[in-house]
């Protein structure tokens, strides 16, 4: 695996112009994995010990942090992130915080899963970022309260040990813990501000919940589906097509660059497990002058299986949700949508249920990961 760059120390004071001009970042190998802390999946920051200068909820806001050098409030500079007050020592003789002093925030993941990497982004926190951060994880059923999460008998697993970070930088950490987590505890030592938190990994759904549902969307991100590859990601990521809910604006779907050849574009997906598909939807919401002209859908059963078309090349309308029922269930582990010649779709839904062996494999994986 490529080494993860480390950023430490202050950034230069803001000198005007583009606030991201001197931002320190890198390509992280895990960044294409699902963001398990995405608000669209239902993630939330359920508690924090301090948020004096900036609210904890900012940690999970989509998109990069914004900076307005003239934006001040009655408490001081308003920052687009989570920022705590400056810690102080116990007395005039020792005015500094102790080595153990730190601030914390509890994050509920939108989709439980295995974490491959975490980004603690300190954008615009140039001299007021934490000296170090650490991250812990836990798996708890149901919807535990902050009090329950902080109980003495809860056993947290270290995902990122206490590590020095840099200001105005994307601080990335690879995680190698094969467990399923539902909540994180993000610690900043001793205090300061974090702009954004991204938690990349693999969704691991609860088999009992999917079994109770019976028929569900077997490619949905929240159910454990994922976009494995795509021909083009120029305007927006392929993962958008399996996000919860309907698209609310054009860049909330998948759109490719304009082709000047005779090819076509596609996305390949892995289903939550081996499934029987009985109906599907292709939505082009908000794609009006740039929706795909035609689309087809195929499935494959197994890594080496042959692709079998279940929806032939079909004309699509702009800004429209298209629904199709299959004459017979289509069994598979993977799916592919092909669009012709280019353009985009906002959502793909594949409705069906797990096969008996698919359900058994999902249950085994859930147990293996401590679910």
PDB file of C-alpha atoms in Angstrom, residues 205-217 223 278 352-355 359 362-363:
ATOM      1  CA  UNK A 205     -25.605  -4.527   6.915  1.00  0.00           C
ATOM      2  CA  UNK A 206     -27.557  -6.393   9.576  1.00  0.00           C
ATOM      3  CA  UNK A 207     -28.771  -9.668   7.967  1.00  0.00           C
ATOM      4  CA  UNK A 208     -31.731  -9.870  10.354  1.00  0.00           C
ATOM      5  CA  UNK A 209     -33.003  -6.487   9.154  1.00  0.00           C
ATOM      6  CA  UNK A 210     -32.717  -7.410   5.474  1.00  0.00           C
ATOM      7  CA  UNK A 211     -34.398 -10.747   6.134  1.00  0.00           C
ATOM      8  CA  UNK A 212     -37.292  -8.981   7.847  1.00  0.00           C
ATOM      9  CA  UNK A 213     -37.688  -6.615   4.892  1.00  0.00           C
ATOM     10  CA  UNK A 214     -37.925  -9.482   2.407  1.00  0.00           C
ATOM     11  CA  UNK A 215     -37.899  -7.406  -0.779  1.00  0.00           C
ATOM     12  CA  UNK A 216     -35.481  -4.450  -0.812  1.00  0.00           C
ATOM     13  CA  UNK A 217     -33.008  -2.627  -3.042  1.00  0.00           C
ATOM     14  CA  UNK A 223     -27.874  -2.130   2.305  1.00  0.00           C
ATOM     15  CA  UNK A 278     -37.566  -8.811  -9.866  1.00  0.00           C
ATOM     16  CA  UNK A 352     -35.421  -8.221  -5.033  1.00  0.00           C
ATOM     17  CA  UNK A 353     -34.437 -10.526  -2.177  1.00  0.00           C
ATOM     18  CA  UNK A 354     -31.454 -12.577  -1.087  1.00  0.00           C
ATOM     19  CA  UNK A 355     -31.090 -16.138  -2.269  1.00  0.00           C
ATOM     20  CA  UNK A 359     -28.366 -14.818   3.023  1.00  0.00           C
ATOM     21  CA  UNK A 362     -24.061 -12.437   4.587  1.00  0.00           C
ATOM     22  CA  UNK A 363     -24.849 -13.881   8.021  1.00  0.00           C
TER      23      UNK A 363
END
